[in-house]
């Protein structure tokens, strides 16, 4: 996870906090699924997929929250196999769609997802409001 966060420039990496989150996530199958991609018996990739419910899409959906493939293993199919497995597994879990967010400038990831049949939802932009101390406990 640290390698992915460094690669994408995500601030706030805290190994202890993330370890606790991973334990919580893995302990509750209602939250989603996680997979490791291996090359020669070594973990070289991972995919974290969370579940959400969408009225617009007609039910339970899955979102690829994080997908990371070690740079030395990119282009060898491990990411494709992970996403294809996520597509099949989430469909069997009753998900009506699988989505993810990709940074505007990440042309490689955009091309990768397009090659797997994903399309941009035109006209939409992600909006986020981070929790603030004034929001309560």
XYZ file of C-alpha atoms in Angstrom:
137
model
C 0.000 0.000 0.000
C 2.898 2.319 0.771
C 4.313 1.826 -2.743
C 0.954 2.735 -4.281
C 0.542 5.823 -2.126
C 4.082 6.981 -3.003
C 3.443 6.311 -6.710
C 0.204 8.334 -6.730
C 1.479 11.050 -4.368
C -1.210 10.359 -1.756
C -0.439 12.255 1.450
C -0.815 10.967 4.988
C 0.585 7.446 4.754
C 0.523 5.994 8.268
C 1.483 2.291 8.376
C -0.135 1.652 11.777
C -3.425 3.281 10.784
C -3.514 1.454 7.454
C -2.695 -1.882 9.099
C -5.691 -1.401 11.386
C -7.877 -0.488 8.405
C -6.747 -3.568 6.460
C -7.540 -5.812 9.435
C -10.995 -4.216 9.794
C -11.661 -4.519 6.054
C -10.586 -8.153 5.811
C -12.620 -9.106 8.889
C -15.917 -7.883 7.391
C -16.849 -9.381 3.970
C -19.748 -6.900 3.711
C -17.195 -4.131 3.134
C -15.658 -5.599 -0.011
C -12.893 -7.864 -1.253
C -9.099 -7.816 -1.494
C -6.777 -9.768 -3.759
C -3.025 -10.153 -4.156
C -1.393 -10.636 -7.526
C 1.704 -12.790 -7.471
C 4.604 -13.208 -9.856
C 6.941 -16.153 -9.246
C 5.353 -16.655 -5.832
C 5.924 -13.049 -4.692
C 3.153 -10.539 -4.011
C 3.683 -7.868 -6.673
C 0.200 -6.372 -6.945
C -3.017 -5.881 -5.028
C -6.588 -4.796 -5.634
C -8.940 -3.464 -2.938
C -12.586 -3.414 -3.942
C -15.266 -1.858 -1.723
C -19.046 -2.237 -1.889
C -21.481 0.659 -2.186
C -25.210 0.835 -2.854
C -26.482 2.935 -5.745
C -30.100 3.764 -6.465
C -29.077 5.220 -9.830
C -27.423 1.975 -10.913
C -30.063 -0.250 -9.370
C -28.363 -1.858 -6.414
C -25.089 -2.974 -4.950
C -21.989 -1.827 -6.785
C -18.302 -2.381 -6.297
C -15.574 0.217 -6.528
C -11.921 -0.454 -7.130
C -10.504 1.671 -4.347
C -6.884 0.750 -4.961
C -5.085 -1.221 -7.667
C -1.323 -1.309 -7.686
C 1.141 -3.347 -9.715
C 4.860 -3.073 -8.961
C 6.540 -1.180 -11.792
C 8.785 -4.120 -12.731
C 5.667 -6.276 -13.277
C 3.544 -3.879 -15.310
C 2.594 -4.969 -18.794
C 2.750 -8.680 -17.938
C -0.960 -9.273 -17.262
C -1.071 -9.355 -13.455
C -3.226 -6.208 -13.268
C -5.521 -7.492 -16.005
C -5.977 -10.791 -14.183
C -6.772 -8.970 -10.926
C -9.391 -6.730 -12.551
C -10.951 -9.608 -14.499
C -11.156 -11.602 -11.257
C -12.747 -8.592 -9.517
C -15.304 -8.257 -12.324
C -16.318 -11.920 -12.047
C -16.265 -12.066 -8.248
C -18.269 -8.881 -7.726
C -20.830 -10.007 -10.314
C -21.264 -13.277 -8.394
C -21.680 -11.164 -5.230
C -24.656 -9.434 -6.872
C -22.962 -6.205 -7.919
C -24.607 -4.463 -10.868
C -21.544 -2.393 -11.773
C -17.848 -1.960 -11.037
C -16.355 1.524 -11.000
C -13.163 3.326 -10.049
C -11.602 6.762 -10.014
C -8.601 7.545 -12.210
C -6.611 10.768 -12.054
C -7.113 13.058 -15.057
C -3.438 12.905 -16.018
C -2.974 9.163 -15.562
C -3.128 8.238 -19.245
C -1.650 4.775 -18.672
C -4.340 3.777 -16.160
C -7.066 5.276 -18.337
C -5.883 3.241 -21.348
C -5.635 0.112 -19.175
C -9.222 0.412 -17.901
C -10.543 1.300 -21.371
C -8.919 -1.884 -22.730
C -10.972 -3.849 -20.178
C -14.268 -2.260 -21.275
C -14.593 0.555 -18.720
C -15.819 3.947 -19.918
C -15.767 7.444 -18.461
C -19.068 8.609 -17.008
C -19.245 11.816 -19.009
C -20.359 14.977 -17.303
C -19.434 13.936 -13.775
C -16.645 15.006 -11.471
C -15.953 13.555 -8.030
C -16.710 15.873 -5.122
C -15.485 15.111 -1.622
C -16.000 16.729 1.767
C -13.475 15.498 4.266
C -14.710 15.065 7.813
C -13.851 18.031 10.003
C -13.442 18.175 13.785
C -16.561 20.362 13.929
C -18.629 17.493 12.415
C -18.751 15.742 15.788
C -17.288 12.537 17.130
